[in-house]
Coordinates of C-alpha atoms in Angstrom, one line a residue:
M203 CA 70.6 183.7 -73.5
E204 CA 69.8 180.4 -71.9
Q205 CA 68.8 182.2 -68.7
K206 CA 65.9 183.7 -70.6
A207 CA 62.5 182.0 -70.3
N208 CA 60.4 180.6 -73.2
K209 CA 56.7 181.0 -73.6
A210 CA 55.8 177.7 -71.9
E211 CA 57.9 178.6 -68.8
V212 CA 56.4 182.0 -68.6
Y213 CA 52.9 180.5 -68.8
Q214 CA 53.8 177.9 -66.2
L215 CA 55.2 180.6 -63.9
L216 CA 52.2 182.8 -64.4
D217 CA 49.8 179.8 -63.8
S218 CA 51.4 179.3 -60.4
K219 CA 50.8 182.9 -59.4
V220 CA 47.7 184.3 -57.7
N221 CA 45.3 186.6 -59.4
T222 CA 44.6 190.2 -58.2
S223 CA 41.1 189.5 -56.8
D224 CA 42.3 186.6 -54.6
F225 CA 45.3 188.6 -53.5
M226 CA 43.1 191.6 -52.6
S227 CA 40.6 189.4 -50.7
E228 CA 43.3 187.6 -48.8
L229 CA 45.2 190.8 -48.0
A230 CA 42.1 192.9 -47.1
C231 CA 42.5 192.2 -43.4
K232 CA 46.1 190.8 -43.2
V233 CA 49.0 193.1 -43.8
D234 CA 51.8 194.7 -41.9
R235 CA 52.9 198.2 -42.7
D236 CA 56.6 197.6 -42.1
E237 CA 56.6 194.4 -44.2
H238 CA 54.6 196.2 -46.9
E239 CA 57.1 199.0 -47.0
K240 CA 60.0 196.5 -47.1
T241 CA 58.2 194.6 -50.0
R242 CA 57.7 197.8 -51.9
V243 CA 61.4 198.8 -51.5
H244 CA 62.6 195.4 -52.4
L245 CA 60.3 195.4 -55.5
E246 CA 61.7 198.7 -56.6
K247 CA 65.2 197.4 -56.1
N248 CA 64.4 194.3 -58.1
L249 CA 62.8 196.4 -60.9
E250 CA 65.9 198.6 -61.0
T251 CA 68.1 195.5 -61.1
A252 CA 66.0 194.1 -63.9
D253 CA 66.2 197.3 -65.9
T254 CA 70.0 197.3 -65.4
K255 CA 70.3 193.7 -66.5
I256 CA 68.0 194.4 -69.5
E257 CA 70.2 197.3 -70.5
Y258 CA 73.3 195.2 -70.1
V259 CA 71.8 192.4 -72.3
L260 CA 70.8 194.9 -74.8
D261 CA 74.3 196.4 -74.9
E262 CA 75.7 192.9 -75.5
I263 CA 73.1 192.2 -78.2
R264 CA 74.0 195.5 -79.9
L265 CA 77.6 194.3 -80.3
F266 CA 76.4 191.5 -82.7
P267 CA 76.4 192.7 -86.3
K268 CA 73.1 192.7 -88.4
K269 CA 70.9 192.3 -85.3
K270 CA 69.7 195.7 -84.7
E271 CA 66.1 194.7 -85.0
V272 CA 66.6 192.0 -82.3
A273 CA 68.3 194.5 -80.1
E274 CA 65.4 196.9 -80.5
L275 CA 63.0 194.2 -79.6
L276 CA 65.0 193.0 -76.6
H277 CA 65.4 196.5 -75.4
K278 CA 61.7 196.5 -74.5
K279 CA 61.7 193.1 -72.9
V280 CA 62.4 191.9 -69.4
D281 CA 64.9 189.3 -68.1
L282 CA 63.6 186.0 -66.8
A283 CA 65.5 186.1 -63.5
P284 CA 64.4 189.6 -62.5
L285 CA 60.9 188.7 -63.7
E286 CA 60.8 185.6 -61.5
S287 CA 62.3 187.5 -58.5
A288 CA 59.8 190.4 -59.1
L289 CA 56.8 188.0 -59.5
G290 CA 58.1 185.9 -56.6
I291 CA 57.7 188.8 -54.3
Y292 CA 53.9 188.8 -54.7
G293 CA 52.9 186.0 -57.0
N294 CA 53.7 182.6 -55.6
Q295 CA 50.5 181.1 -54.1
D296 CA 52.2 179.0 -51.5
A297 CA 54.7 181.7 -50.3
L298 CA 51.9 184.2 -50.3
S299 CA 49.6 181.9 -48.3
K300 CA 52.4 181.3 -45.8
A301 CA 53.1 185.0 -45.6
I302 CA 49.4 185.7 -45.1
A303 CA 49.1 182.9 -42.6
K304 CA 51.8 184.7 -40.5
K305 CA 49.7 187.8 -40.2
A306 CA 47.0 188.3 -37.6
D307 CA 43.5 188.5 -39.0
C308 CA 40.6 190.6 -37.7
N309 CA 39.0 187.7 -35.9
K310 CA 42.2 186.9 -34.0
L311 CA 42.6 190.6 -33.1
E312 CA 39.0 190.6 -31.9
E313 CA 39.7 187.4 -30.0
M314 CA 42.8 189.0 -28.6
E315 CA 40.8 192.1 -27.6
R316 CA 38.2 189.9 -26.0
A317 CA 40.9 188.0 -24.2
M318 CA 42.4 191.3 -23.0
N319 CA 39.0 192.5 -21.8
K320 CA 38.6 189.1 -20.1
S321 CA 42.0 189.4 -18.5
Q322 CA 41.2 193.0 -17.5
A323 CA 38.0 191.7 -15.9
Q324 CA 40.0 188.9 -14.2
M325 CA 42.5 191.5 -13.0
D326 CA 39.6 193.6 -11.6
A327 CA 38.2 190.5 -10.0
M328 CA 41.6 189.7 -8.6
V329 CA 42.0 193.3 -7.4
N330 CA 38.6 193.0 -5.6
K331 CA 39.6 189.7 -4.2
T332 CA 42.9 191.2 -3.0
E333 CA 41.0 194.0 -1.4
K334 CA 38.7 191.5 0.3
L335 CA 41.7 189.5 1.4
S336 CA 43.2 192.7 2.8
T337 CA 40.0 193.4 4.7
Q338 CA 39.9 189.8 6.0
F339 CA 43.6 190.2 6.9
I340 CA 42.8 193.4 8.8
D341 CA 39.9 191.6 10.5
L342 CA 42.2 188.7 11.4
Q343 CA 44.7 191.2 12.8
D344 CA 41.9 192.7 14.9
Q345 CA 40.9 189.2 16.1
M346 CA 44.5 188.5 16.9
N347 CA 44.6 191.8 18.9
V348 CA 41.4 190.8 20.7
C349 CA 42.9 187.3 21.4
L350 CA 46.1 188.9 22.7
K351 CA 44.0 191.1 24.9
D352 CA 42.0 188.1 26.1
L353 CA 45.3 186.3 26.7
S354 CA 46.7 189.2 28.7
R355 CA 43.4 189.4 30.7
T356 CA 43.6 185.6 31.3
A357 CA 47.2 186.0 32.4
Q358 CA 46.1 188.8 34.8
E359 CA 43.3 186.6 36.1
M360 CA 45.9 183.8 36.6
K361 CA 48.1 186.2 38.5
D362 CA 45.1 187.2 40.6
F363 CA 44.2 183.6 41.2
Q364 CA 47.8 182.8 42.1
S365 CA 47.7 185.7 44.6
S366 CA 44.4 184.4 46.0
V367 CA 45.9 180.9 46.2
R368 CA 48.8 182.4 48.0
S369 CA 46.5 184.2 50.4
S370 CA 44.5 181.1 50.9
L371 CA 47.7 179.2 51.6
S372 CA 48.6 181.9 54.1
D373 CA 45.2 181.5 55.7
H374 CA 45.7 177.8 55.6
S375 CA 49.1 178.2 57.3
E376 CA 47.3 180.3 60.0
V377 CA 44.7 177.5 60.4
T378 CA 47.5 175.0 60.6
D379 CA 49.3 177.0 63.2
E380 CA 46.0 177.3 65.2
C381 CA 45.5 173.6 64.9
S382 CA 49.1 172.9 66.1
R383 CA 48.5 175.3 69.0
M384 CA 45.3 173.5 69.8
C385 CA 47.0 170.1 69.5
K386 CA 49.8 171.3 71.9
K387 CA 47.2 172.6 74.3
T388 CA 45.3 169.4 74.2
Q389 CA 48.5 167.4 74.6
V390 CA 49.4 169.5 77.7
E391 CA 45.9 169.0 79.1
L392 CA 46.1 165.2 78.4
S393 CA 49.5 165.0 79.9
S394 CA 48.3 166.8 83.1
A395 CA 45.2 164.6 83.2
L396 CA 47.4 161.5 82.8
E397 CA 49.7 162.6 85.5
A398 CA 46.8 163.2 87.8
Y399 CA 45.3 159.8 86.9
Q400 CA 48.7 158.2 87.4
T401 CA 49.0 159.8 90.8
Q402 CA 45.5 158.7 91.8
L403 CA 46.2 155.2 90.4
S404 CA 49.5 155.0 92.3
S405 CA 47.9 156.2 95.5
K406 CA 45.1 153.7 95.0
I407 CA 47.7 151.0 94.3
D408 CA 49.6 151.9 97.4
Q409 CA 46.4 151.9 99.4
G410 CA 45.5 148.5 98.0
L411 CA 49.0 147.2 98.8
A412 CA 48.8 148.5 102.3
A413 CA 45.4 146.9 102.7
I414 CA 46.7 143.7 101.3
Q415 CA 49.7 144.0 103.6
R416 CA 47.5 144.5 106.5
N417 CA 45.2 141.7 105.5
A418 CA 48.2 139.5 105.1
D419 CA 49.6 140.4 108.4
R420 CA 46.3 139.9 110.0
M421 CA 45.9 136.5 108.3
V422 CA 49.5 135.6 109.4
D423 CA 48.7 136.7 113.0
D424 CA 45.5 134.7 112.8
K425 CA 47.4 131.7 111.6
L426 CA 50.0 132.1 114.3
E427 CA 47.4 132.3 116.9
D428 CA 45.7 129.2 115.5
V429 CA 49.1 127.5 115.4
Q430 CA 49.8 128.5 119.0
D431 CA 46.4 127.3 120.0
K432 CA 47.0 124.0 118.4
I433 CA 50.5 123.8 119.9
R434 CA 49.0 124.3 123.2
G435 CA 46.5 121.7 122.4
F436 CA 49.0 119.1 121.2
V437 CA 52.0 118.1 123.3
R438 CA 53.6 115.7 120.9
R439 CA 56.5 117.1 118.9
D440 CA 55.9 115.0 115.9
D441 CA 52.4 116.2 115.6
I442 CA 53.6 119.8 115.9
R443 CA 56.2 119.3 113.2
D444 CA 53.7 117.8 110.9
E445 CA 51.3 120.7 111.4
L446 CA 54.0 123.3 111.0
S447 CA 55.1 121.6 107.8
E448 CA 51.7 122.1 106.4
K449 CA 51.8 125.9 107.3
L450 CA 53.6 128.6 105.4
S451 CA 57.0 129.6 106.4
K452 CA 58.1 133.3 106.4
E453 CA 60.3 133.0 103.3
E454 CA 57.4 131.6 101.4
Y455 CA 55.4 134.5 102.6
N456 CA 58.0 137.0 101.5
E457 CA 58.3 135.3 98.2
G458 CA 54.6 135.4 97.7
M459 CA 54.5 139.0 98.6
E460 CA 57.3 139.7 96.1
N461 CA 55.4 137.9 93.4
F462 CA 52.3 139.8 94.2
K463 CA 54.2 143.1 94.0
L464 CA 55.8 142.1 90.7
Q465 CA 52.4 141.3 89.3
W466 CA 51.1 144.7 90.4
R467 CA 54.0 146.4 88.9
R468 CA 53.5 144.6 85.6
Q469 CA 49.8 145.6 85.7
H470 CA 50.9 149.2 86.4
E471 CA 53.4 149.2 83.5
L472 CA 50.8 147.6 81.3
L473 CA 48.3 150.3 82.3
E474 CA 50.9 153.1 81.7
H475 CA 51.6 151.5 78.2
N476 CA 48.0 151.4 77.5
I477 CA 47.6 155.0 78.6
S478 CA 50.6 156.1 76.3
Q479 CA 49.1 154.2 73.4
I480 CA 45.7 155.9 74.1
E481 CA 47.5 159.2 74.2
E482 CA 49.4 158.5 71.0
K483 CA 46.3 157.3 69.3
M484 CA 44.5 160.5 70.4
N485 CA 47.4 162.6 69.2
S486 CA 47.7 160.7 65.9
A487 CA 44.0 160.7 65.3
L488 CA 43.8 164.4 65.9
S489 CA 46.9 165.2 63.8
R490 CA 45.7 162.8 61.0
D491 CA 42.4 164.6 60.8
V492 CA 44.0 167.9 60.7
L493 CA 46.6 166.7 58.2
K494 CA 44.0 165.1 56.1
Q495 CA 42.1 168.3 56.0
I496 CA 45.2 170.3 55.2
Q497 CA 46.3 167.7 52.5
Q498 CA 42.8 167.7 51.0
H499 CA 42.7 171.5 50.9
T500 CA 46.2 171.6 49.5
S501 CA 45.4 168.9 46.8
D502 CA 42.3 170.9 45.9
V503 CA 44.3 174.0 45.5
N504 CA 47.0 172.1 43.5
N505 CA 44.3 170.6 41.3
Q506 CA 42.8 174.0 40.7
I507 CA 46.3 175.4 39.8
V508 CA 47.0 172.4 37.5
S509 CA 43.6 172.8 35.8
V510 CA 44.2 176.5 35.4
K511 CA 47.7 175.8 34.0
N512 CA 46.3 173.2 31.6
E513 CA 43.5 175.6 30.5
L514 CA 46.1 178.3 30.0
G515 CA 48.4 175.9 28.1
R516 CA 45.4 174.8 25.9
S517 CA 44.4 178.4 25.2
H518 CA 48.1 179.3 24.5
K519 CA 48.4 176.4 22.2
K520 CA 45.2 177.3 20.5
M521 CA 46.3 180.9 20.1
R522 CA 49.7 179.7 18.8
E523 CA 48.0 177.4 16.2
E524 CA 45.8 180.3 15.2
L525 CA 48.8 182.5 14.8
D526 CA 50.6 179.9 12.7
E527 CA 47.5 179.5 10.6
L528 CA 47.4 183.3 10.2
R529 CA 51.1 183.3 9.2
L530 CA 50.6 180.5 6.7
E531 CA 47.5 182.2 5.3
R532 CA 49.5 185.5 5.1
S533 CA 52.4 183.8 3.3
D534 CA 50.0 182.1 0.9
R535 CA 48.3 185.4 0.2
S536 CA 51.7 187.0 -0.3
L537 CA 52.6 184.2 -2.8
S538 CA 49.2 184.6 -4.5
F539 CA 49.7 188.3 -4.7
G540 CA 53.2 187.8 -6.2
K541 CA 51.8 185.4 -8.8
V542 CA 49.0 187.9 -9.5
Y543 CA 51.5 190.8 -9.9
A544 CA 53.7 188.6 -12.1
E545 CA 50.7 187.6 -14.3
M546 CA 49.7 191.3 -14.4
A547 CA 53.2 192.3 -15.5
E548 CA 53.2 189.6 -18.2
K549 CA 49.8 190.9 -19.6
A550 CA 49.8 193.6 -22.2
N551 CA 48.1 196.8 -21.1
V552 CA 46.0 199.1 -23.3
A553 CA 49.0 201.2 -24.2
D554 CA 51.0 198.2 -25.5
M555 CA 48.1 197.0 -27.5
S556 CA 47.5 200.5 -28.9
I557 CA 51.2 200.6 -29.9
L558 CA 50.9 197.2 -31.6
L559 CA 47.7 198.1 -33.4
D560 CA 49.3 201.4 -34.5
G561 CA 52.1 199.5 -36.1
K562 CA 49.7 197.6 -38.3
V563 CA 48.6 199.1 -41.6
D564 CA 44.9 199.8 -42.2
V565 CA 42.9 198.7 -45.3
D566 CA 42.9 202.2 -46.9
A567 CA 46.7 202.5 -46.8
F568 CA 47.1 199.0 -48.1
N569 CA 44.7 199.7 -51.0
R570 CA 46.6 202.9 -51.8
A571 CA 49.9 200.9 -51.8
M572 CA 48.4 198.2 -54.0
I573 CA 47.2 200.9 -56.4
E574 CA 50.8 202.2 -56.6
V575 CA 52.1 198.7 -57.1
N576 CA 49.5 198.0 -59.9
S577 CA 50.5 201.3 -61.6
L578 CA 54.2 200.3 -61.4
I579 CA 53.3 196.8 -62.8
Q580 CA 51.3 198.3 -65.6
E581 CA 54.3 200.4 -66.7
K582 CA 56.2 197.1 -67.2
A583 CA 56.0 194.7 -70.2
S584 CA 52.8 192.8 -70.6
L585 CA 52.6 189.0 -70.6
Q586 CA 52.0 188.9 -74.3
D587 CA 55.0 191.1 -75.0
V588 CA 57.2 189.0 -72.7
S589 CA 56.0 185.8 -74.3
S590 CA 56.7 187.0 -77.8
S591 CA 60.0 188.4 -76.8
W592 CA 61.1 185.2 -75.3
Q593 CA 59.9 183.3 -78.3
D594 CA 61.9 185.5 -80.6
K595 CA 64.9 185.4 -78.4
Y596 CA 64.7 181.6 -78.2
L597 CA 64.4 181.3 -82.0
M598 CA 67.3 183.7 -82.5
L599 CA 69.7 182.2 -80.0
S600 CA 68.8 178.5 -80.2
Q601 CA 71.6 177.8 -82.7
P602 CA 74.6 179.4 -80.8
G603 CA 73.1 178.7 -77.4
G604 CA 75.5 175.9 -76.7
E605 CA 78.6 178.1 -77.0
V606 CA 78.0 180.0 -73.9
C607 CA 80.3 177.7 -71.9
S608 CA 83.6 179.5 -72.4
G609 CA 86.6 180.8 -70.4
R610 CA 89.9 182.6 -70.7
W611 CA 93.0 182.3 -68.5
I612 CA 96.2 184.3 -68.4
W613 CA 99.9 183.5 -67.6
K614 CA 101.7 186.5 -66.1
S615 CA 104.2 185.1 -63.7
L616 CA 106.9 184.7 -66.4
K617 CA 107.9 181.4 -64.9
T618 CA 107.0 177.8 -66.0
K619 CA 106.8 174.6 -63.9
A620 CA 108.7 171.4 -64.5
S621 CA 109.1 170.4 -68.3
G622 CA 108.0 174.0 -69.3
V623 CA 104.3 173.5 -68.2
V624 CA 102.6 176.9 -68.0
P625 CA 100.8 177.8 -64.7
W626 CA 97.6 179.9 -65.1
N627 CA 97.7 182.8 -62.7
L628 CA 94.6 184.7 -63.5
Q629 CA 91.1 184.0 -64.8
S630 CA 89.9 186.7 -67.2
S631 CA 86.4 185.3 -67.7
N632 CA 84.4 182.1 -67.2
S633 CA 80.8 181.8 -68.1
D634 CA 80.4 178.3 -66.6
P635 CA 82.9 177.7 -63.7
V636 CA 81.1 174.5 -62.8
H637 CA 82.1 172.8 -66.1
L638 CA 85.3 174.7 -66.7
V639 CA 87.2 174.3 -63.4
W640 CA 90.2 176.6 -62.8
E641 CA 92.5 176.8 -59.7
K642 CA 95.0 179.5 -59.2
D643 CA 98.6 178.7 -60.3
K644 CA 97.5 175.2 -61.4
T645 CA 98.9 174.0 -64.8
Y646 CA 95.6 172.6 -66.2
I647 CA 92.0 173.5 -66.9
L648 CA 89.4 170.7 -66.1
C649 CA 86.7 170.3 -68.7
V650 CA 83.9 168.4 -67.1
L651 CA 81.5 168.0 -70.1
P652 CA 82.6 165.9 -73.1
G653 CA 82.3 167.2 -76.6
L654 CA 83.8 169.5 -79.2
Y655 CA 85.8 172.4 -77.9
C656 CA 87.5 175.4 -79.6
I657 CA 90.9 176.1 -78.2
E658 CA 92.7 179.5 -78.6
L659 CA 96.2 180.0 -77.3
G660 CA 98.8 182.7 -77.5
F661 CA 102.3 183.5 -76.2
F662 CA 104.0 186.9 -76.5
S663 CA 107.9 187.1 -76.5
R664 CA 110.8 188.6 -78.3
K665 CA 111.5 185.5 -80.4
R666 CA 109.0 183.1 -81.8
P667 CA 108.4 180.4 -79.3
S668 CA 107.1 176.8 -79.6
A669 CA 104.1 175.4 -77.7
R670 CA 102.4 172.0 -77.2
V671 CA 98.8 171.2 -76.1
H672 CA 98.5 168.3 -73.6
V673 CA 95.2 166.4 -72.8
N674 CA 95.4 164.4 -69.6
G675 CA 99.2 164.6 -69.8
E676 CA 99.4 163.3 -73.3
P677 CA 100.6 165.7 -76.2
A678 CA 97.8 166.5 -78.6
I679 CA 99.0 169.5 -80.7
T680 CA 102.5 170.8 -81.3
I681 CA 103.0 174.4 -82.6
G682 CA 106.4 175.4 -83.8
S683 CA 106.8 176.4 -87.5
S684 CA 105.3 179.7 -88.6
P685 CA 102.5 179.7 -91.3
A686 CA 103.4 181.2 -94.7
H687 CA 100.6 183.8 -94.7
V688 CA 101.4 185.2 -91.3
T689 CA 104.3 187.6 -90.7
Y690 CA 105.5 188.1 -87.1
H691 CA 107.8 190.9 -86.1
A692 CA 109.4 189.2 -83.1
G693 CA 111.6 192.2 -82.0
S694 CA 108.8 194.8 -81.6
R695 CA 108.1 195.8 -78.0
L696 CA 105.9 198.4 -76.3
L697 CA 108.0 200.8 -74.4
S698 CA 105.5 203.5 -73.5
S699 CA 104.3 204.2 -70.0
G700 CA 101.0 202.9 -68.9
R701 CA 99.3 199.7 -67.8
Y702 CA 101.1 197.4 -70.3
T703 CA 104.6 198.9 -70.0
N704 CA 107.5 196.8 -71.3
S705 CA 105.2 194.2 -72.9
N706 CA 105.8 192.2 -76.1
L707 CA 103.4 193.0 -79.0
T708 CA 103.8 189.8 -81.0
G709 CA 104.6 186.1 -80.5
L710 CA 102.7 182.9 -81.2
T711 CA 98.9 182.5 -81.5
H712 CA 96.9 179.5 -82.6
V713 CA 93.2 178.4 -83.0
D714 CA 92.3 174.8 -83.2
F715 CA 89.5 172.3 -82.3
L716 CA 89.5 169.3 -80.0
V717 CA 87.0 166.5 -79.1
L718 CA 87.6 166.0 -75.4
P719 CA 86.3 163.2 -73.2
S720 CA 84.6 164.0 -69.9
K721 CA 86.7 165.5 -67.1
S722 CA 89.7 166.2 -69.4
R723 CA 92.7 168.1 -68.1
V724 CA 94.0 170.6 -70.8
S725 CA 97.5 172.0 -70.2
L726 CA 100.2 173.9 -72.3
S727 CA 103.9 173.6 -72.3
Y728 CA 106.1 176.5 -73.5
Q729 CA 109.6 176.8 -74.9
G730 CA 111.1 180.2 -75.6
D731 CA 112.2 183.4 -73.9
E732 CA 111.9 183.7 -70.2
D733 CA 110.1 187.0 -70.1
A734 CA 107.0 185.8 -71.9
E735 CA 103.3 186.0 -71.2
G736 CA 100.4 183.9 -72.6
F737 CA 96.6 183.1 -72.6
L738 CA 94.4 180.2 -73.1
T739 CA 90.7 180.2 -74.3
L740 CA 88.3 177.2 -74.3
K741 CA 84.8 177.2 -75.8
K742 CA 82.3 174.4 -75.6
L743 CA 80.7 174.1 -79.1

């Protein structure tokens, strides 16, 4: 009965709840159909559980003698725990606010719809932009094709220019051959002219030498005549010798003639050398001019070829750069298209939003559900009835309310521990397992709360046994002699078939009271037949 709520607790619980108007105003635009259905089902289950518990409590109350009126009153009342759970479903202001906060309101749905429309507009804009980019890409492809055509045309022009250069080089080779033929012809003419000039010069030299020879002979003859005249004129030998010494001898004359010839030969060789130099200079001058012209023409042609190659290289490099830029732009567009497609895939379409909106409950359905809930609530006990019931229950059960801490344990193993201490194998009942602690097959029960306890014990065997109660290992009560007003038939046994076959009907039972300190260990020791069973009951008074 301590689990029942008094009037103050009920008022306190109801004050923390939300009223119907606030609840309706908050839930007018915030509700989920699935959660509402779950709430309704859970509420019905809690109400059924509450009815079951109320019936169970009423059944227990009916067991008490002279309390029929209380049982009739409590039959109409509701339990505190089911009421709290039932009211906790839709009454707690904080929990309700949190639950409502999790719902999407109309403004957020409108904002979501606007965002969807905006995203749809953005998607349309991106689609238009994609179409524009596709058009630009097609234009760029056309431009690339035009550039490729221009490049092929330029290559063809280069081939034509190379063929023209080759033809010009062939013409130039013909001119060079013509120049070489002219040079050879001029060289032949010069050589023939030089030979004629050399012949004429040698003839003239021979004529000059002959004339000189004649003049020398004439002079010699003249000198000889003069000498002879003088010899004739002078008789003296010494005078003749002196005069002859002053004249030239024949060896000196021959030597002079040899020197003169040598000089003329040197002059002739020098002249021939000069003529050869002149010829070489003429040949070299002519060949240099022709070679200069050929080299100049060749250098011009090479310069043109180099300039054309450079121009082609620049145009090729420019075309390659444009192609690289187009490839980069194409890859960037592909990446942007991929991002756009990914974003489009992440966005919710109209069908998804329609499905999400269909999953939500509308206001009319929620109002109908709330009407059903209110009708179910009206069928339950009112606040005044619950308050009066709890007050009556509190007044009725305030005196024995402290005796709800009780427990009963059974010994069925037929075997004791050392010194005959009884192990408790089963726990039959325990209304407060926190303060009456039991562990299976342990020899003691731990009483956490201090105070007055009622102890009931019993052992069933063929012969009357003896027992002793121990508190914290120390003996407290010894039970051995039979009372005078109790008669035990120790030999009677139950031999019929059924659940309790071959059990003893009588033995030793005892009821007593103990004042126990906190965390006391209560145990029993047994002395008697081996095939015995027993129980122990403790109640906190």
